[in-house]
Coordinates of C-alpha atoms and ligand atoms in Angstrom, one line a residue:
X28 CA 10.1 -179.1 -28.2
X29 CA 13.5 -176.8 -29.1
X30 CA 14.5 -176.2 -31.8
X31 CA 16.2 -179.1 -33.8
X32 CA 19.8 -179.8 -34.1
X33 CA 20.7 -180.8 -37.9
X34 CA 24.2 -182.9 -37.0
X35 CA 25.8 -183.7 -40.8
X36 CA 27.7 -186.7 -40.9
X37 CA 31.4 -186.4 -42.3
X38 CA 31.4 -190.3 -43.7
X39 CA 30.1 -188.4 -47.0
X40 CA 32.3 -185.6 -47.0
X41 CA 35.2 -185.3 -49.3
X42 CA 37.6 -186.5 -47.2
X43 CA 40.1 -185.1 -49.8
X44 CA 38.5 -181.8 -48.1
X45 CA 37.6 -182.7 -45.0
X46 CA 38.5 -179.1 -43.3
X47 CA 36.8 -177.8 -45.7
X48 CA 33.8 -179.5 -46.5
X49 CA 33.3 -179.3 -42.2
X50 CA 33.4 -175.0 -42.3
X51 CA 30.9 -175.4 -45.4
X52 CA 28.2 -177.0 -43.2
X53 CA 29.4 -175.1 -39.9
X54 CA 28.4 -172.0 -42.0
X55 CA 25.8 -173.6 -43.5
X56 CA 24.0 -173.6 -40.4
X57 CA 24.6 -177.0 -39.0
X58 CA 24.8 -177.6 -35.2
X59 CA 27.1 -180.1 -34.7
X60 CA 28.8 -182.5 -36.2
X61 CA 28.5 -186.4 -36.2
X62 CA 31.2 -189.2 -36.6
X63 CA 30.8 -192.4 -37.5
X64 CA 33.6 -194.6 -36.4
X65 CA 33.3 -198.4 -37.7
X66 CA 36.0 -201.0 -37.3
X67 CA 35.7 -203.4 -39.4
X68 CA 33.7 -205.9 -37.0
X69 CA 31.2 -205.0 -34.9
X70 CA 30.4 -203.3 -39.1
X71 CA 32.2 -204.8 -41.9
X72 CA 32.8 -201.1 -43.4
X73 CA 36.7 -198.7 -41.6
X74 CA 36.1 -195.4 -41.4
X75 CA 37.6 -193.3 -38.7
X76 CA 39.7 -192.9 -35.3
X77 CA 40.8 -190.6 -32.7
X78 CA 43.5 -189.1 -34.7
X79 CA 41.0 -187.6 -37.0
X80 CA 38.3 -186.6 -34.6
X81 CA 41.8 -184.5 -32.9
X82 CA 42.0 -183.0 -36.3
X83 CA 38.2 -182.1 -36.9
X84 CA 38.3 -180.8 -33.0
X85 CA 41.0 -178.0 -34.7
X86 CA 38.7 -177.0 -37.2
X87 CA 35.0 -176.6 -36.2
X88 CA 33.6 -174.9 -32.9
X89 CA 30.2 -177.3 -33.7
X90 CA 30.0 -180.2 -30.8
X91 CA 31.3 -183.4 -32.3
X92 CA 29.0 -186.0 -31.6
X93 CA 30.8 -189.6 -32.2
X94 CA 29.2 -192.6 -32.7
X95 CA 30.9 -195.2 -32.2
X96 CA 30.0 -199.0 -34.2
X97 CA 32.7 -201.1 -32.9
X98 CA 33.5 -204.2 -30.7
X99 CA 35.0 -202.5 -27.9
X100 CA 33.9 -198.9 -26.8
X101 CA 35.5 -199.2 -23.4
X102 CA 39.0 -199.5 -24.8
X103 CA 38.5 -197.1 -27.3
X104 CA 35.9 -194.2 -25.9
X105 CA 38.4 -192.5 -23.7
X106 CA 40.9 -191.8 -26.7
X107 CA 38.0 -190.7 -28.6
X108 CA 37.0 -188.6 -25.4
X109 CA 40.5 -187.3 -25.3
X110 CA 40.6 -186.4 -28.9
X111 CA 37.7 -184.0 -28.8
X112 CA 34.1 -186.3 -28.0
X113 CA 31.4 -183.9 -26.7
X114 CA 29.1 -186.4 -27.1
X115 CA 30.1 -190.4 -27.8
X116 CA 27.1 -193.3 -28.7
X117 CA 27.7 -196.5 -27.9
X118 CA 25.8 -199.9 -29.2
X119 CA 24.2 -201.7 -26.4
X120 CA 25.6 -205.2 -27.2
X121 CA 29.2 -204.1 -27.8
X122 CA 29.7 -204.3 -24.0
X123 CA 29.0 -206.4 -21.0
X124 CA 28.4 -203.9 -18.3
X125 CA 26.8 -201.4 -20.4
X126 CA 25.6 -199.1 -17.2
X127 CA 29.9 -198.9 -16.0
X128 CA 30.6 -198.3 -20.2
X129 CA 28.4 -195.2 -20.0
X130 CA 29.0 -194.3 -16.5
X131 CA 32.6 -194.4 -17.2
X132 CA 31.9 -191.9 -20.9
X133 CA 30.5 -189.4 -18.8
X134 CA 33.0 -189.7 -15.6
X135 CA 35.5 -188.5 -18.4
X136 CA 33.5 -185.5 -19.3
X137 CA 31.6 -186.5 -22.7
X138 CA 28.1 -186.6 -22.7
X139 CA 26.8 -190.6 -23.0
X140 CA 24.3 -192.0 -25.4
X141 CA 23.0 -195.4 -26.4
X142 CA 22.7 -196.3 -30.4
X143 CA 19.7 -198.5 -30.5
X144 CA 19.4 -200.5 -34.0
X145 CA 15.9 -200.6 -36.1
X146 CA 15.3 -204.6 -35.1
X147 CA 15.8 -204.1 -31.0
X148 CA 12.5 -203.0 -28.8
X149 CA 12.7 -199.7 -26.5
X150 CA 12.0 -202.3 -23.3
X151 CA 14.8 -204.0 -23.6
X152 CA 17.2 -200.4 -23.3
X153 CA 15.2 -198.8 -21.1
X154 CA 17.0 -200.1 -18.0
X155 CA 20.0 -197.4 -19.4
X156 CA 17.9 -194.3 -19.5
X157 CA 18.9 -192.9 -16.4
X158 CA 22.7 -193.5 -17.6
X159 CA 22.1 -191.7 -20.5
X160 CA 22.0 -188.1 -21.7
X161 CA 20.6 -189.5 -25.7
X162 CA 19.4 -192.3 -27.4
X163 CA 20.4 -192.2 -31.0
X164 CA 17.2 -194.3 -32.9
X165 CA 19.1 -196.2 -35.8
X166 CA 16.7 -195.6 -39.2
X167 CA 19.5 -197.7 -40.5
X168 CA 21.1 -200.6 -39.9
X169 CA 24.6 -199.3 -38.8
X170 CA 27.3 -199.4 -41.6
X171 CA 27.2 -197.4 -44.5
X172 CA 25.7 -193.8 -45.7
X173 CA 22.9 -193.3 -48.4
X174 CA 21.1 -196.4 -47.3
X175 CA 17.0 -196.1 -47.2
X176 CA 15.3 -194.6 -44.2
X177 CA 13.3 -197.4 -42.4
X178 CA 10.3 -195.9 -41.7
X179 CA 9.4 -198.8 -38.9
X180 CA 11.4 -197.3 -36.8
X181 CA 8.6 -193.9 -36.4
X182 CA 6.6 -195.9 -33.8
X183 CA 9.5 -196.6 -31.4
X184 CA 10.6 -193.0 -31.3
X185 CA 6.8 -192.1 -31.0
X186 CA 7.0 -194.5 -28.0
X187 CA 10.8 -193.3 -26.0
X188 CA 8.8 -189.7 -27.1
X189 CA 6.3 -190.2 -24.5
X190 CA 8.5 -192.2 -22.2
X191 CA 10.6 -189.4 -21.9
X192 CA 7.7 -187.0 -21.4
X193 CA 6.2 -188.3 -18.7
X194 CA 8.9 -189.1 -16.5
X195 CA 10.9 -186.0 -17.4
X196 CA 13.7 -187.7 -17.9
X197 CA 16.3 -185.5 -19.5
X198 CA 17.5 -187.7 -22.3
X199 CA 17.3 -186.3 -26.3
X200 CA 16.4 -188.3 -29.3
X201 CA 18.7 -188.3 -31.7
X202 CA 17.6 -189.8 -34.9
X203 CA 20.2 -191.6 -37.5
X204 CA 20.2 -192.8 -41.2
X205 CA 18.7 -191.7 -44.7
X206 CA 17.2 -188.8 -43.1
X207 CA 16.9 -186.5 -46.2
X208 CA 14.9 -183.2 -46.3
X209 CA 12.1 -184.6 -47.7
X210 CA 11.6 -187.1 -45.2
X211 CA 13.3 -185.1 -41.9
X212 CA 9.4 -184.2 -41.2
X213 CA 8.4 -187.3 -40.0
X214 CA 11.3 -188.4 -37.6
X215 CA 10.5 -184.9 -36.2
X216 CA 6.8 -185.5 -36.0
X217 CA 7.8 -189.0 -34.0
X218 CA 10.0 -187.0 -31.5
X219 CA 13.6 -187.1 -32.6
X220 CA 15.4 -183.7 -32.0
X221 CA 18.6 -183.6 -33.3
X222 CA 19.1 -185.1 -36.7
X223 CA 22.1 -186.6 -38.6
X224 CA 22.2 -186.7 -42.2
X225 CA 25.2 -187.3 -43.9
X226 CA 23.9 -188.3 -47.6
X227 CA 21.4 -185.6 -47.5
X228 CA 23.3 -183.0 -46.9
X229 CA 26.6 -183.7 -47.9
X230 CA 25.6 -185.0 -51.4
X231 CA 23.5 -182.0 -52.3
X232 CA 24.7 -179.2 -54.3
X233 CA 24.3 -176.6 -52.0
X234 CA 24.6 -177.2 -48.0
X235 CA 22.8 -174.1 -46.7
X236 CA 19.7 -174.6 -49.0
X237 CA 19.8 -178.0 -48.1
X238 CA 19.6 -177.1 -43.9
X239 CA 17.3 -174.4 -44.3
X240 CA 15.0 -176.6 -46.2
X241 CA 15.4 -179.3 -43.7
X242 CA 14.0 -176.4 -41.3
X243 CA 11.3 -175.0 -43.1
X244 CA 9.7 -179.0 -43.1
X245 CA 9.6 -179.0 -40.0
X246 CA 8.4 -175.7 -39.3
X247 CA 11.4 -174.3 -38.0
X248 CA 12.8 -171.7 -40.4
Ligands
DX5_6 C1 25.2 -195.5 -40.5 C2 25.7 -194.2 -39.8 C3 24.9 -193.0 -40.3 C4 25.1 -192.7 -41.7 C5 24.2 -191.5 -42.1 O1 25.9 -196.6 -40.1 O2 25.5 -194.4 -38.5 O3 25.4 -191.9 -39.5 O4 26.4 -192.4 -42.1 O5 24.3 -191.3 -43.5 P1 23.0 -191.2 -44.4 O6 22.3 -189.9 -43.9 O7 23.6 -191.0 -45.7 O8 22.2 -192.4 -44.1
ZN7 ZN1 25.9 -192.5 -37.2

């Protein structure tokens, strides 16, 4: 495997010091950046929307990589696209013809990925994979930073892991929620490649120590 990409998540930044707190982490060492946008109902929690992700796209060279928890990703994906997406995750039951909503993500230039929760089995998203460029494995249920890592999830990355393997299928595993560096080891050691944390990193006192700790655990310092 490459190397792994550590992707903080801004929903526990300082918002107060947004620009800020994102050229920390960029120097920090982090590879890109992920945004989680909620609305409200396919979540109950509001975060963010395209005007902001045009802001963050001013302020960091780092890929943004949005994910997007909301009821309707087709309306919605190309402003995000527009503002600045490199990369935008959808949830598979947020739209009715899921294979057009991510044909349609990348016909617009973004890179297309499918957020798969902790309670849904790989067979029933595989039909996607050759729509797909990532699968972002929920260690969460989508909603809310600094909840606890759901270690159930390990065997169902094990298993896209050597899915993806086999058939070569050029498709990363991204792996989301309460990924901390004491546990980023074993979402590694299942297969997942580029990493969000937004707790772990963004709530410790120093962000560089932080990153090149998340490294060293997994042997990659
Ligand atoms: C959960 C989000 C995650 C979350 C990560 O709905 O998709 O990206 O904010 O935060 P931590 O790392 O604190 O779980
Ligand atoms: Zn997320």
């Amino acid at each position: 495997m490459e190397s792994i990409k550590i992707a903080p998540s801004i929903l526990s930044a300082d918002f107060s010091r947004l620009k800020d707190e994102i050229q920390t982490v960029e120097a920090a060492g982090a590879d890109w950046l992920h945004i989680d946008v909620m609305d409200g109902h396919f979540v109950p929690n509001i975060t963010v929307g395209p005007v902001v992700v045009e802001s963050v796209r001013k302020v960091t060279k780092m890929p943004l990589d949005v994910h997007l928890m909301i009821t309707d990703p087709d309306k919605y994906a190309p402003e995000f696209i527009k503002a600045g997406a490199d990369w935008v995750s959808i949830h598979p039951n947020t739209t009715k013809k899921l294979s057009e909503s991510l044909q349609k993500i990348r016909e617009l230039g973004a890179k297309a990925a499918i957020a798969v929760n902790p309670d849904i089995a790989i067979e029933n998203v595989e039909g996607s994979f050759p729509d797909i460029d990532m699968i972002l494995m929920m260690t969460v249920f989508p909603g809310f930073a600094g909840q606890a890592f759901i270690a159930d999830v390990l065997p169902q990355i094990e298993k896209v892991r050597s899915k993806i393997e086999k058939e070569k299928l050029p498709i990363l595993i991204e792996a989301d929620g309460g990924i901390k560096a004491d546990n980023i080891n074993l979402v590694v050691r299942a297969g997942a490649e580029v990493i969000v944390s937004g707790s772990g990193i963004f709530k410790t006192v120093s962000y560089s120590d932080t990153i090149r700790r998340m490294r060293q655990a997994v042997g990659q310092s």
